[in-house]
Amino acid sequence: MSILEIDISVGPVFGLEKRSPDRTEGPRHLKLSIPNASQVYTVRKLVSELSNHEHLAEMFLDGKARALKGNAIILLNGTHIDLLSGLDTQIRVGDRLVLIPFIDGG
Amino acid sequence: MGRKTIFGYMGQILRVDLSEKRSWNEELDEETFQKYVGGVCLGAKYLSEEVPQGVEWSSPENRLILVTGPLAGTRVSGSGTFCAVGKGPMTNMATSSQANGFFGAFLRFSGFDGLIIQGRASSPTLLLIHNSKVEFRDASHLVGKDTLETEDAIKLELGLGRKLSVYAIGPAGENLVRFACLVGDGGHVVAHNGLGAILGSKNLKAIAVHRGEFRPPIKDNNRLSTLAKKLLQDAKNFNNGRLYKWGTNGVFPAAVKGGFLPIKNYTTNVFEDYEKLTPQYTRTHFEIRPRPCWACGLHHVHHVRVTEGRYEGLEGEEPEFECVNAWGPLIGNHDPGALVMLSNLTDRMGLDVNESGWTIAWVIECFERGLLTKRETEGLEMTWGNVEEISKLIKKIAHREGFGDILAQGVRYASEQIGGEAAKLAVYTQKGNTPRGHDHRARWSELLDTCLSDTGTIEATFGPLRPDLLGQPPVENQFSPEEVPRISAMVSGWHQFEDCLGVCRFCIKNPFLTVQCVEAVTGWKMDLDYAMTVGRRAINLLRIFNLRHGLRREMERPSPRYGSVPVDGPVKGKGIMAEWDKLVENYYSHMGWDPKTGKPLPKTLQVLGLDHLIHDL
Ligand code: SF4
């Protein structure tokens, strides 16, 4: 049995607020510990794990389909995963993932 | 008014001929409204019928078409919006641009669904629409005033205060700067493709509309009321409430990390020390108060007072995301107070912030590389983040003084004039306009849309592709030359339909509820297909207009820098140009256009009820 720990940095979250801190935005970093991780772990599996974390699920997963929302971006060690193997991109212990929600409008 | 009631509409358009100082009302029948709905689609119909090949943007025969839609002035949140259509100076092709505020609602309360202006006044003119009447007033005393001074002066002069909506041009529009915009209702902007220069060319300083006594007839008020509440709640919750809480700049932190922030004229995708530019900082450190548009419960627009730094005490409109980008990362500025100063200056001068930002960022890069010197800039030290020098250059552009005169034609023209290495550094499309204030190299769908659109700005998309909002599966790969054009074409039409309604896009994030609102107002049977067809009708009308006015496939490309390969950041090393032809041809095909030429196929026009235009091709 192995434990895979991944640092997740949820993009647009800051501790800058002087007044009215935005409590709905959740933690800036999160460690996911996944027991029994198979040798090959993919972003797709990570996305399915998000549904166990209510706050992240709300931000990143489509309500019904529980699939990654179309407007989310995931970076693996600073690179957009669509330039790697998309959801099939492999992740390893020590990798740095950045999940970026909320990119509409402007 | 003694006519048959058409639910959802005032039933008439106000026509104005400035040359003849004449105005008249034009009644429209319900069939026309059902086919074109309003806003961009109705505007495109008039543009295509009344501005023939050979008419230049600055010609008196060009039209300035301002149209609302069936939701304008109703209880739907944000329903003070209008759409402006004409032949624009940046592309010398069609333009369509929207502004929120109050004007759209007040125009309807004055008894009109739209306003079409032709001709050229013999002296500076203010057009006043008051109780269904039109007055041509002398505006000589307003010449030289900035946009906000003009608005204040007119309100004071007429004594109508908040019961008046004013849209005006500033020095930039008067001086025919090609990217002059139209500013009104305290800082709302009709931004793209030089609509303000069209007013300047017509000697029209401002348009003022009194909040009249008429109201649009609504078929089912109870249903509309229920739907409007749901729609507002949905808009407030959209994207976990980001816009509601933080405004358009709420996307800034995501843009930094996601690689779509435009930084120093596309020379990098890395921007450190950006925290003070985020709304999480400015909205909790500066003094702010909401300044919502007509009937808006989302009220994202705010008035701001800078409370620290060099510009402490300065007040004005809170900069929107694209203003933050233009006067922050794009020019290498990290001071949020300077950002407020530059954004408000740009609005006051009546300049489009996007084109201004790209133009000045290009000047700075050229200066830093020694391709431009103080000789050309007339002593200005144009280095990254030098905001005081930048503000001087903005004024020079608006007044077309010295070096500012070359820049007043836009960055494409200026870079071609300087030539050599400098010509390769400018960001623009080969149609002549510049993109919104983003780095689209990390968002291929919007880069493709900006180059292929017929409006002078985006057309099919708005931010990332969101097929899920239309009930379709999400995008799998945002850099796929098959998937990006296929899904762009699939969603193409929805945003144009939004721009037919006379309501702010931020307030109608749920397409299904939006369509039901139109049903409740008009009493028509409508579904998403109907709406998409109307949107695509607008797109094809504008495309045919542009083809008549010189559009060719080779214009549907980015400039070398706009299509360059990012040197760092999340999309490092991935360039769009290797896939460009495939992207374009796939998009053309999915739109029902000839994959080689981009011309709409006869059967596409037939399906859209535009058979009469087939002979044009
Ligand atoms: S959301 Fe913003 S722009 Fe839209 S109507 Fe409301 S305040 Fe105006």
XYZ file of C-alpha atoms and ligand atoms in Angstrom:
731
model
C 0.000 0.000 0.000
C 1.358 3.398 -0.879
C 0.371 6.941 -0.177
C 0.514 9.555 -2.868
C 0.673 13.119 -1.666
C -0.001 15.928 -4.106
C 0.118 19.619 -3.421
C -2.791 21.365 -4.988
C -2.562 25.090 -5.352
C -5.980 26.447 -6.160
C -5.226 29.367 -8.448
C -7.107 32.489 -7.491
C -6.962 32.481 -3.736
C -5.196 35.050 -1.628
C -4.846 36.091 1.953
C -4.838 39.734 0.977
C -8.218 40.806 2.178
C -8.071 43.573 4.754
C -11.812 43.724 5.210
C -14.455 41.099 4.485
C -12.195 38.133 3.801
C -13.718 35.830 1.269
C -14.407 32.709 3.284
C -16.054 30.825 0.479
C -12.880 30.311 -1.490
C -11.371 27.555 0.598
C -7.796 26.640 1.310
C -4.927 27.781 -0.807
C -3.096 24.510 -0.576
C -4.471 21.085 -0.081
C -2.775 17.767 0.333
C -4.602 14.774 -0.987
C -3.541 11.481 0.472
C -4.748 8.589 -1.586
C -4.244 5.140 -0.185
C -3.678 2.246 -2.526
C -2.558 4.434 -5.359
C -1.666 2.220 -8.264
C 1.730 2.733 -9.771
C 0.376 4.867 -12.576
C -1.719 7.747 -11.296
C -3.363 10.131 -13.732
C -4.961 13.553 -13.646
C -8.235 11.815 -14.529
C -8.063 9.832 -11.295
C -7.227 12.964 -9.375
C -10.283 14.686 -10.843
C -12.482 11.798 -9.689
C -10.949 12.185 -6.208
C -12.077 15.818 -6.096
C -15.667 14.703 -5.624
C -14.689 13.632 -2.089
C -13.820 17.230 -1.273
C -17.019 19.196 -1.268
C -15.465 22.593 -1.757
C -13.193 21.580 -4.616
C -15.954 19.556 -6.236
C -18.193 22.603 -6.327
C -15.491 24.674 -7.989
C -14.158 22.158 -10.465
C -16.754 19.508 -11.226
C -19.826 19.730 -13.356
C -22.802 19.200 -11.031
C -24.412 16.272 -12.825
C -21.624 14.706 -14.808
C -18.954 15.009 -12.077
C -16.511 15.653 -14.913
C -13.996 18.480 -14.912
C -15.725 21.766 -15.741
C -14.967 23.007 -19.213
C -13.533 26.289 -17.981
C -11.016 24.807 -15.545
C -7.300 24.706 -16.286
C -4.840 22.278 -14.742
C -1.102 22.870 -14.796
C 1.395 20.126 -14.020
C 4.739 21.514 -12.933
C 3.831 24.779 -14.664
C 2.683 23.260 -17.974
C -0.916 23.171 -19.255
C -1.980 19.503 -19.198
C -3.573 19.810 -22.646
C -0.018 20.148 -23.967
C 0.881 16.894 -22.187
C -1.625 14.066 -22.332
C -4.696 15.899 -21.060
C -6.553 13.973 -18.379
C -4.369 10.952 -19.065
C -1.258 12.854 -18.012
C 0.626 10.844 -15.391
C 1.456 12.346 -12.038
C 4.098 11.296 -9.583
C 4.975 11.946 -5.970
C 6.399 15.449 -5.636
C 4.654 16.862 -8.709
C 3.139 20.313 -8.357
C -0.400 20.727 -9.645
C -2.224 24.015 -10.039
C -5.976 23.942 -10.497
C -7.485 27.116 -11.914
C -11.230 27.638 -11.891
C -13.278 30.722 -12.826
C -11.912 32.023 -16.033
C -14.991 33.336 -17.772
C -15.792 36.853 -18.776
C -13.654 39.920 -18.564
C -49.546 55.545 -30.266
C -52.498 54.161 -32.169
C -50.664 51.237 -33.702
C -51.117 47.510 -33.223
C -49.235 46.469 -30.091
C -46.225 44.272 -30.698
C -45.389 42.706 -27.341
C -41.777 43.261 -26.356
C -41.335 46.222 -28.680
C -42.015 49.926 -28.991
C -42.544 49.133 -32.658
C -40.535 51.918 -34.205
C -37.034 53.095 -35.014
C -36.004 56.736 -34.893
C -34.228 57.875 -38.063
C -32.032 60.970 -38.070
C -30.371 62.735 -40.989
C -27.768 65.160 -39.653
C -27.093 66.775 -43.029
C -30.737 67.732 -43.426
C -31.425 68.270 -39.712
C -34.393 66.006 -40.178
C -35.818 63.094 -38.226
C -38.633 60.640 -38.800
C -40.092 57.518 -37.229
C -40.026 54.192 -39.007
C -42.500 51.545 -37.952
C -41.500 47.888 -38.071
C -43.837 44.899 -38.281
C -43.802 41.907 -35.960
C -42.430 39.604 -38.647
C -39.289 41.740 -38.909
C -38.788 41.634 -35.149
C -39.315 37.872 -35.120
C -36.645 37.423 -37.752
C -34.043 39.918 -36.514
C -35.082 40.347 -32.826
C -33.009 43.512 -32.224
C -29.467 44.616 -31.324
C -26.748 43.276 -33.568
C -29.042 41.282 -35.878
C -31.393 44.173 -36.610
C -28.375 46.488 -36.852
C -26.671 44.123 -39.316
C -29.797 44.081 -41.476
C -29.820 47.892 -41.736
C -26.065 48.094 -42.273
C -26.154 45.562 -45.063
C -29.152 47.236 -46.735
C -28.031 50.857 -46.434
C -24.231 51.003 -46.612
C -23.158 49.798 -50.054
C -19.703 48.853 -51.270
C -17.507 51.921 -51.713
C -18.894 53.873 -48.757
C -15.993 54.579 -46.392
C -16.281 54.618 -42.605
C -15.899 58.408 -42.532
C -18.437 59.041 -45.269
C -21.725 60.785 -44.396
C -23.481 57.755 -45.953
C -22.083 55.481 -43.268
C -24.694 54.695 -40.630
C -24.436 54.819 -36.873
C -27.003 52.263 -35.774
C -27.900 52.009 -32.082
C -30.381 49.248 -31.323
C -31.862 47.850 -28.118
C -33.900 44.659 -27.922
C -36.977 43.051 -26.415
C -35.583 42.873 -22.879
C -34.336 46.491 -22.718
C -36.134 48.553 -20.104
C -37.856 45.499 -18.601
C -37.474 44.094 -15.098
C -34.697 41.769 -16.270
C -31.506 42.746 -14.455
C -29.085 44.914 -16.420
C -31.556 45.875 -19.132
C -30.112 49.299 -20.020
C -27.923 47.888 -22.779
C -27.720 48.788 -26.457
C -25.718 47.574 -29.412
C -23.907 49.915 -31.816
C -23.366 48.866 -35.432
C -21.656 50.651 -38.303
C -18.712 50.460 -40.679
C -15.713 50.872 -38.377
C -12.393 52.616 -39.015
C -9.970 50.012 -37.651
C -11.014 47.305 -40.096
C -12.940 49.469 -42.571
C -15.511 46.716 -42.211
C -18.492 46.037 -39.969
C -18.413 46.684 -36.262
C -20.725 45.692 -33.478
C -20.094 46.765 -29.913
C -22.281 46.894 -26.799
C -22.542 49.255 -23.866
C -24.451 48.868 -20.643
C -25.674 51.675 -18.417
C -29.051 53.365 -18.879
C -29.189 54.455 -22.511
C -30.861 51.288 -23.849
C -33.701 51.496 -21.323
C -34.180 55.267 -21.750
C -34.321 54.976 -25.540
C -37.196 52.532 -25.154
C -38.893 54.812 -22.614
C -38.679 57.532 -25.259
C -40.679 55.313 -27.560
C -38.003 53.744 -29.776
C -36.383 50.337 -30.203
C -33.447 51.867 -32.037
C -31.857 54.952 -33.527
C -30.217 55.198 -36.943
C -28.090 58.232 -37.765
C -26.893 59.205 -41.226
C -25.373 62.298 -42.843
C -22.987 64.847 -41.375
C -23.861 67.923 -39.346
C -22.490 71.250 -40.564
C -21.328 72.168 -37.060
C -20.770 70.304 -33.757
C -24.117 68.925 -32.676
C -25.825 67.444 -29.645
C -28.741 65.198 -30.459
C -31.408 65.323 -27.767
C -34.255 62.819 -27.698
C -36.957 64.059 -25.414
C -40.594 62.888 -25.232
C -40.337 61.209 -28.665
C -39.067 64.471 -30.167
C -35.635 65.141 -31.565
C -33.718 68.348 -31.095
C -30.537 69.260 -32.963
C -28.675 71.449 -30.472
C -25.494 73.389 -30.926
C -22.513 71.679 -29.257
C -19.768 74.194 -30.142
C -19.233 75.018 -26.466
C -18.607 71.319 -25.715
C -15.814 70.870 -28.246
C -12.545 69.944 -26.537
C -14.251 68.716 -23.377
C -13.534 65.162 -22.313
C -16.317 62.561 -22.281
C -17.270 62.896 -18.618
C -17.064 66.708 -18.661
C -19.349 66.656 -21.684
C -21.873 64.422 -19.938
C -21.851 66.607 -16.810
C -22.148 69.834 -18.822
C -25.146 68.535 -20.789
C -26.904 67.310 -17.650
C -26.362 70.653 -15.977
C -27.460 72.589 -19.035
C -30.684 70.642 -19.468
C -31.376 70.310 -15.745
C -32.472 66.699 -16.185
C -29.844 65.061 -13.947
C -30.304 61.333 -13.532
C -33.289 61.374 -15.865
C -30.910 61.821 -18.764
C -28.547 59.327 -20.360
C -25.682 60.835 -22.340
C -23.139 59.124 -24.603
C -20.403 61.407 -25.905
C -17.081 61.458 -27.683
C -13.981 63.082 -26.236
C -11.029 64.771 -27.934
C -10.109 61.440 -29.591
C -13.425 61.177 -31.430
C -13.403 64.847 -32.412
C -9.910 64.399 -33.871
C -10.904 61.218 -35.724
C -8.482 58.970 -33.864
C -9.282 55.641 -35.473
C -9.813 53.878 -32.185
C -11.933 56.537 -30.560
C -14.803 55.165 -28.523
C -18.124 56.432 -27.273
C -18.442 56.881 -23.507
C -21.590 57.427 -21.487
C -23.553 56.944 -18.292
C -20.542 57.846 -16.176
C -17.972 55.551 -17.762
C -19.628 52.860 -19.895
C -17.946 52.416 -23.227
C -18.876 51.434 -26.781
C -15.328 50.364 -27.279
C -14.410 48.521 -30.428
C -13.515 49.412 -33.973
C -13.704 53.187 -33.607
C -17.406 53.915 -33.165
C -16.379 57.258 -31.604
C -14.559 58.247 -34.787
C -17.792 57.678 -36.720
C -19.515 60.232 -34.458
C -16.562 62.581 -34.956
C -16.850 62.227 -38.727
C -20.539 63.129 -38.437
C -19.799 66.177 -36.271
C -21.903 64.620 -33.551
C -20.468 65.383 -30.122
C -23.076 63.602 -28.023
C -26.443 61.863 -27.927
C -28.706 62.473 -24.930
C -31.872 60.525 -24.209
C -34.422 61.573 -21.630
C -36.062 58.909 -19.494
C -39.496 59.210 -21.050
C -42.891 57.941 -19.980
C -43.372 55.063 -22.433
C -42.850 51.435 -21.371
C -42.451 48.322 -23.533
C -45.613 46.169 -23.576
C -45.037 42.816 -21.858
C -47.095 39.763 -22.788
C -46.807 37.859 -19.487
C -45.620 40.024 -16.605
C -45.978 37.356 -13.930
C -43.899 34.841 -15.829
C -41.284 37.455 -16.602
C -41.086 38.440 -12.964
C -40.448 34.847 -11.828
C -37.904 34.240 -14.586
C -36.083 37.522 -13.981
C -35.553 36.598 -10.326
C -34.183 33.165 -11.270
C -31.928 34.662 -13.911
C -30.466 37.163 -11.469
C -29.850 34.498 -8.852
C -28.151 32.344 -11.474
C -25.956 35.282 -12.536
C -24.997 35.998 -8.936
C -23.955 32.372 -8.393
C -22.225 31.962 -11.748
C -18.642 30.749 -11.361
C -19.077 30.559 -7.596
C -20.099 34.200 -7.440
C -16.811 35.532 -8.754
C -18.209 38.454 -10.776
C -20.737 39.355 -8.114
C -18.059 39.465 -5.424
C -15.036 40.761 -7.269
C -16.155 42.308 -10.549
C -14.669 41.509 -13.953
C -11.183 41.710 -12.496
C -12.085 38.652 -10.428
C -10.456 36.600 -13.182
C -7.103 38.364 -12.797
C -5.451 35.807 -10.489
C -6.566 32.964 -12.763
C -5.268 34.855 -15.779
C -1.834 35.238 -14.180
C -1.529 31.522 -13.518
C -3.329 30.321 -16.620
C -1.024 32.226 -18.974
C -3.655 34.453 -20.582
C -2.587 37.704 -19.003
C -0.969 39.967 -21.625
C 2.434 40.876 -20.226
C 4.834 43.427 -21.705
C 3.561 43.135 -25.255
C 3.645 39.293 -25.323
C 7.367 39.126 -24.474
C 6.727 36.876 -21.460
C 3.968 35.019 -19.612
C 5.463 35.503 -16.177
C 4.274 38.410 -14.021
C 5.589 38.608 -10.445
C 4.344 40.886 -7.633
C 0.866 41.168 -9.064
C -1.149 40.839 -5.844
C -1.938 44.550 -5.560
C -3.628 44.493 -8.964
C -6.131 41.853 -7.865
C -9.590 42.890 -6.664
C -8.938 40.938 -3.477
C -6.502 43.736 -2.727
C -8.041 46.825 -4.318
C -11.620 46.149 -3.200
C -10.502 45.754 0.399
C -7.962 48.592 0.512
C -9.393 51.353 -1.693
C -12.735 53.027 -0.975
C -15.374 51.648 -3.291
C -19.095 51.969 -3.769
C -21.379 50.265 -6.288
C -22.634 52.259 -9.235
C -25.020 49.839 -10.945
C -26.591 50.189 -14.349
C -30.316 50.352 -15.009
C -32.212 47.809 -12.870
C -29.086 45.762 -12.194
C -29.025 43.481 -9.167
C -25.545 42.213 -9.984
C -24.040 45.711 -9.770
C -20.473 44.842 -10.635
C -19.564 48.423 -11.645
C -18.012 50.464 -8.824
C -16.779 53.944 -8.149
C -13.329 53.929 -6.545
C -11.189 56.307 -4.488
C -7.486 55.516 -4.289
C -6.383 55.561 -0.646
C -2.665 54.934 -0.844
C 0.429 55.551 -2.942
C 1.287 58.232 -5.441
C -2.283 58.655 -6.665
C -3.935 58.782 -3.242
C -7.161 60.771 -3.363
C -7.819 60.123 -7.057
C -11.399 59.074 -7.835
C -13.075 57.489 -10.790
C -14.521 54.309 -12.242
C -13.039 51.063 -10.935
C -10.956 49.641 -13.795
C -12.454 46.600 -15.513
C -10.353 43.491 -16.192
C -9.272 44.627 -19.643
C -8.301 48.071 -18.306
C -6.308 46.387 -15.554
C -4.543 44.316 -18.185
C -3.828 47.204 -20.542
C -2.509 49.542 -17.869
C -1.021 46.858 -15.609
C 0.902 43.865 -16.973
C 0.830 44.955 -20.617
C 2.851 48.096 -19.870
C 4.758 46.634 -16.893
C 2.926 48.606 -14.183
C 2.333 47.161 -10.696
C 0.718 50.201 -9.030
C -3.085 49.872 -8.682
C -3.461 53.638 -8.143
C -1.713 54.346 -11.455
C -4.097 51.901 -13.026
C -7.096 53.947 -11.879
C -5.421 57.094 -13.207
C -4.646 55.667 -16.667
C -8.018 53.902 -17.081
C -9.984 57.022 -16.286
C -7.764 59.151 -18.507
C -8.360 56.777 -21.433
C -12.137 56.944 -20.889
C -12.086 60.709 -20.557
C -10.091 61.121 -23.777
C -12.545 58.724 -25.433
C -9.990 56.121 -26.505
C -10.533 52.359 -26.730
C -8.451 50.924 -23.916
C -7.474 47.785 -25.809
C -6.003 49.462 -28.861
C -4.423 52.119 -26.605
C -2.746 49.455 -24.495
C -1.395 47.469 -27.456
C -0.158 50.633 -29.145
C 1.679 51.955 -26.106
C 3.083 48.536 -25.141
C 4.503 48.303 -28.671
C 6.054 51.789 -28.347
C 7.653 50.774 -25.038
C 9.098 47.527 -26.372
C 10.514 49.385 -29.389
C 11.954 52.070 -27.093
C 13.503 49.544 -24.716
C 15.108 47.776 -27.695
C 16.392 51.014 -29.228
C 14.103 50.795 -32.267
C 12.470 54.056 -31.189
C 14.364 56.816 -29.402
C 13.512 60.075 -27.668
C 13.778 61.711 -31.064
C 10.690 59.875 -32.302
C 8.873 60.015 -28.960
C 9.637 63.738 -28.675
C 11.470 63.440 -25.382
C 9.205 60.888 -23.708
C 11.070 58.211 -21.755
C 8.955 55.245 -22.815
C 10.130 52.526 -20.452
C 8.107 49.715 -18.846
C 5.891 51.013 -16.062
C 6.695 54.700 -16.606
C 3.080 55.718 -16.068
C 3.525 59.504 -16.075
C 5.168 59.428 -19.507
C 2.507 57.007 -20.700
C -0.255 59.392 -19.606
C 1.392 62.173 -21.640
C 1.450 59.931 -24.692
C -2.243 59.047 -24.248
C -3.092 62.760 -24.407
C -0.875 63.250 -27.458
C -2.727 60.438 -29.228
C -6.147 61.876 -28.376
C -5.090 65.306 -29.683
C -3.058 63.879 -32.573
C -0.008 65.866 -31.569
C 3.375 64.976 -33.095
C 4.211 61.299 -32.538
C 0.659 60.826 -31.258
C -0.637 61.488 -34.771
C 1.006 58.339 -36.176
C -0.209 56.284 -33.209
C -3.738 57.648 -33.642
C -4.114 55.346 -36.653
C -3.666 52.265 -34.455
C -0.747 49.965 -33.834
C -0.861 48.190 -37.164
C -0.504 51.405 -39.151
C 2.102 52.860 -36.779
C 4.255 49.728 -36.854
C 4.114 49.603 -40.641
C 5.149 53.266 -40.803
C 8.170 52.710 -38.557
C 8.935 49.459 -40.388
C 11.961 47.163 -40.018
C 12.233 45.127 -36.821
C 9.599 47.301 -35.111
C 6.957 46.148 -37.607
C 7.312 42.575 -36.337
C 6.549 43.461 -32.719
C 2.986 44.760 -32.918
C -0.029 42.718 -31.801
C -3.020 42.977 -34.185
C -5.114 40.997 -36.653
C -4.581 41.323 -40.393
C -8.028 42.955 -40.565
C -6.469 45.878 -38.700
C -7.970 45.669 -35.209
C -6.349 44.485 -31.990
C -7.521 41.739 -29.635
C -9.130 42.210 -26.244
C -6.662 42.657 -23.396
C -5.653 39.014 -23.048
C -2.807 36.753 -24.114
C -4.747 34.591 -26.531
C -1.784 32.356 -27.226
C -2.985 30.448 -24.145
C -6.600 30.530 -25.367
C -6.720 29.439 -28.962
C -10.490 29.662 -29.266
C -10.458 33.407 -28.669
C -7.436 34.012 -30.894
C -9.209 32.203 -33.722
C -12.448 34.085 -33.016
C -10.728 37.484 -32.885
C -9.137 36.885 -36.295
C -12.216 35.367 -37.950
C -14.907 37.529 -36.421
C -16.788 40.073 -38.510
C -17.418 42.554 -35.685
C -13.956 44.034 -35.053
C -13.777 42.106 -31.760
C -14.846 38.665 -30.527
C -17.991 37.152 -32.006
C -18.391 33.417 -31.327
C -16.751 33.248 -27.916
C -16.579 35.178 -24.654
C -13.711 33.961 -22.522
C -13.219 30.198 -22.644
C -15.465 27.959 -24.711
C -18.483 26.970 -22.613
C -20.486 24.413 -24.611
C -21.716 23.091 -21.259
C -23.856 26.216 -20.842
C -25.710 25.185 -24.005
C -26.132 21.644 -22.709
C -23.180 20.186 -24.648
C -20.104 18.255 -23.390
C -17.080 20.364 -22.385
C -13.915 20.849 -24.453
C -11.411 18.013 -24.027
C -8.339 19.698 -25.479
C -8.095 23.476 -25.665
C -5.271 23.293 -28.242
C -6.773 20.844 -30.699
C -7.031 22.075 -34.324
C -10.122 19.889 -34.728
C -11.954 20.374 -31.459
C -11.383 24.136 -31.007
C -12.942 25.188 -34.348
C -15.689 22.549 -34.141
C -16.858 23.683 -30.707
C -16.335 27.380 -31.516
C -18.665 26.946 -34.493
C -21.123 24.956 -32.386
C -21.491 27.751 -29.793
C -21.256 30.469 -32.439
C -24.506 32.397 -32.526
C -25.358 32.354 -28.837
C -23.396 35.479 -27.903
C -24.723 37.285 -30.955
C -28.228 36.397 -29.817
C -27.421 37.849 -26.379
C -26.407 41.036 -28.178
C -29.857 41.203 -29.777
C -31.696 41.532 -26.467
C -30.804 44.902 -24.919
C -29.508 43.332 -21.722
C -26.059 42.987 -20.177
C -24.271 39.696 -20.928
C -23.154 39.311 -17.332
C -26.783 39.146 -16.220
C -27.926 36.374 -18.573
C -25.583 33.464 -17.959
C -28.290 30.813 -18.337
C -29.297 30.516 -22.014
C -32.435 28.486 -21.297
C -33.855 31.007 -18.815
C -32.882 33.853 -21.124
C -34.833 32.403 -24.032
C -37.835 31.925 -21.742
C -37.628 35.596 -20.755
C -37.894 36.581 -24.415
C -40.912 34.277 -24.714
C -42.570 35.889 -21.683
C -41.977 39.380 -23.054
C -43.040 38.752 -26.655
C -45.486 35.871 -26.392
C -43.615 34.027 -29.164
C -42.748 30.324 -29.008
C -39.023 30.152 -28.798
C -36.283 27.618 -28.055
C -32.507 27.530 -28.114
C -32.450 26.606 -31.824
C -34.489 29.691 -32.654
C -32.074 31.840 -30.671
C -28.983 30.284 -32.268
C -30.487 30.803 -35.723
C -30.998 34.507 -35.023
C -27.391 34.793 -33.781
C -26.065 33.009 -36.864
C -28.198 35.219 -39.065
C -26.376 38.218 -37.589
C -22.981 36.569 -38.132
C -23.726 35.763 -41.771
C -25.191 39.207 -42.486
C -22.023 40.840 -41.167
C -19.806 38.389 -43.051
C -21.505 39.156 -46.344
C -21.241 42.876 -45.603
C -17.510 42.432 -44.997
C -17.015 40.342 -48.132
C -18.632 43.164 -50.109
C -16.327 45.634 -48.400
C -13.078 43.830 -49.164
C -12.712 40.885 -46.764
C -10.333 38.222 -48.031
C -9.096 35.027 -46.398
C -5.530 36.321 -45.974
C -6.874 38.998 -43.637
C -8.087 36.327 -41.237
C -4.724 35.848 -39.538
C -2.873 37.221 -36.546
C 0.182 39.488 -36.905
C 3.524 37.689 -36.379
C 3.704 38.735 -32.710
C 0.031 37.981 -32.034
C 0.541 34.453 -33.377
C 4.013 33.960 -31.850
C 5.172 31.071 -29.657
C 5.134 31.802 -25.892
C 8.684 31.713 -24.541
C 7.667 30.783 -21.009
C 4.589 30.107 -18.869
C 2.054 27.257 -19.075
C 1.918 27.188 -22.886
C 5.649 27.590 -23.454
C 6.774 26.365 -26.862
C 3.276 25.781 -28.316
C 2.569 28.025 -31.287
C -0.784 28.306 -33.026
C 0.533 29.137 -36.501
C 1.638 25.567 -37.248
C -2.070 24.651 -37.116
C -3.529 27.899 -38.453
C -4.779 26.796 -41.855
C -6.367 23.706 -40.367
C -8.084 25.749 -37.646
C -9.465 28.230 -40.172
C -10.664 25.660 -42.680
C -12.295 23.556 -39.996
C -14.080 26.614 -38.612
C -15.265 27.697 -42.076
C -16.600 24.181 -42.756
C -18.432 23.891 -39.443
C -19.993 27.333 -40.047
C -21.356 26.211 -43.422
C -18.880 28.380 -45.319
C -16.612 27.487 -48.221
C -13.562 25.925 -46.531
C -11.167 27.705 -48.889
C -12.665 31.189 -49.136
C -14.797 31.572 -46.007
C -17.818 32.628 -48.068
C -21.182 31.399 -46.766
C -22.534 28.560 -48.903
C -25.938 29.109 -50.583
C -27.586 26.396 -48.489
C -26.336 28.050 -45.275
C -27.979 31.310 -46.298
C -31.170 29.508 -47.292
C -31.487 27.887 -43.870
C -31.057 31.317 -42.257
C -33.684 32.943 -44.471
C -31.053 35.076 -46.206
C -31.677 33.736 -49.721
C -31.767 37.276 -51.088
C -28.024 37.573 -50.393
C -26.967 34.496 -52.365
C -26.484 36.533 -55.549
C -23.947 38.686 -53.664
C -21.547 35.778 -53.605
S -23.516 43.480 -14.434
Fe -22.275 45.320 -14.439
S -22.263 46.068 -16.581
Fe -23.900 44.568 -16.367
S -25.692 45.799 -16.009
Fe -24.878 45.191 -13.995
S -23.499 46.806 -13.318
Fe -23.922 47.100 -15.518
